[in-house]
Amino acid sequence: MTDLHVGLDLDGTLVDSRSRHGRALAAAAVSLECELPHGLIANYVALKSDGRSGLKVLKASGIPDADKLIARWAEIIESDEFLLQDALYRGVTGELKKHAARGMVFYIVTSRQRRGAVLRQIEELGLGKVIEHTYVVQPGGSATKGRASEHLELCAVVGDTEVDWEWSRELTVDFFPLDWGFRNRAFWLERGVKPWKDLGAVLDAIEKKHAGLQRM
């Protein structure tokens, strides 16, 4: 089988960042002396999983100066102390290794502020040997995930948000959203997109489809 090049998002796709997002919100609130409603920190990511932005969640929670709070959160969310809270979703390493041995080539394309911290984290999480290359797109910048990866000849994109969906559409390749990240199952079903619960099943599906195409 010809090597299959697959684009992978990082946060919410390979890495569980829920704890980081909640803890950074708590720290941002402390720094601004802002009192948060009971339960907001624990449920922050879940409240955003229907497609709302963090700012909309904070405003809906009745928080004064929500704009200042979300700006402070954005400043510190990638601090080393919070990145240490990240962990790989269960089974990620094994599935990537298994499918890499079968000829899949993986590229991470992520939206982060600190490229060096991303590369260091990937090594610390044990992904360095199964990822061909990592591309970091600056949040809010002019570059998109599609532009960053248009030369890679990807056959599919695996992600967890509408940003990744748009990435796949830029490249006109298949999109496989996992529902364990920053958008829930209902979000995808409402948009007529099949959500997936398991990375291994996604990679098997990509492999099966392209094996069939190569036999045609």
PDB file of N, CA and C in Angstrom, residues 18 66 89 105 107 118 135 152-153 173 182:
ATOM      1  N   ARG A  18      -8.438  19.231  28.995  1.00  0.00           N
ATOM      2  CA  ARG A  18      -9.536  19.770  29.798  1.00  0.00           C
ATOM      3  C   ARG A  18      -9.066  20.339  31.127  1.00  0.00           C
ATOM      4  N   ALA A  66     -15.916  39.854  31.628  1.00  0.00           N
ATOM      5  CA  ALA A  66     -15.617  38.574  30.983  1.00  0.00           C
ATOM      6  C   ALA A  66     -14.538  38.728  29.918  1.00  0.00           C
ATOM      7  N   TYR A  89      -4.836  11.039  25.304  1.00  0.00           N
ATOM      8  CA  TYR A  89      -6.026  10.217  25.455  1.00  0.00           C
ATOM      9  C   TYR A  89      -5.611   8.748  25.420  1.00  0.00           C
ATOM     10  N   VAL A 105       1.687   7.912   7.587  1.00  0.00           N
ATOM     11  CA  VAL A 105       2.627   8.963   7.965  1.00  0.00           C
ATOM     12  C   VAL A 105       1.820  10.085   8.608  1.00  0.00           C
ATOM     13  N   TYR A 107       1.233  13.787  10.507  1.00  0.00           N
ATOM     14  CA  TYR A 107       1.674  15.175  10.656  1.00  0.00           C
ATOM     15  C   TYR A 107       0.738  15.878  11.632  1.00  0.00           C
ATOM     16  N   VAL A 118       5.417  23.396  22.073  1.00  0.00           N
ATOM     17  CA  VAL A 118       4.699  22.308  21.400  1.00  0.00           C
ATOM     18  C   VAL A 118       5.650  21.157  21.101  1.00  0.00           C
ATOM     19  N   TYR A 135       3.604  21.144  12.593  1.00  0.00           N
ATOM     20  CA  TYR A 135       3.451  22.511  12.095  1.00  0.00           C
ATOM     21  C   TYR A 135       2.614  23.297  13.097  1.00  0.00           C
ATOM     22  N   LEU A 152       1.636  18.649   1.813  1.00  0.00           N
ATOM     23  CA  LEU A 152       1.859  17.337   2.417  1.00  0.00           C
ATOM     24  C   LEU A 152       1.108  16.199   1.735  1.00  0.00           C
ATOM     25  N   GLU A 153       0.206  16.525   0.832  1.00  0.00           N
ATOM     26  CA  GLU A 153      -0.607  15.508   0.148  1.00  0.00           C
ATOM     27  C   GLU A 153      -1.354  14.624   1.152  1.00  0.00           C
ATOM     28  N   VAL A 173     -10.178  17.058   1.548  1.00  0.00           N
ATOM     29  CA  VAL A 173      -9.909  15.684   1.975  1.00  0.00           C
ATOM     30  C   VAL A 173     -10.934  15.289   3.033  1.00  0.00           C
ATOM     31  N   PHE A 182     -13.097  19.068  22.124  1.00  0.00           N
ATOM     32  CA  PHE A 182     -13.736  20.336  22.465  1.00  0.00           C
ATOM     33  C   PHE A 182     -15.102  20.540  21.825  1.00  0.00           C
TER      34      PHE A 182
END
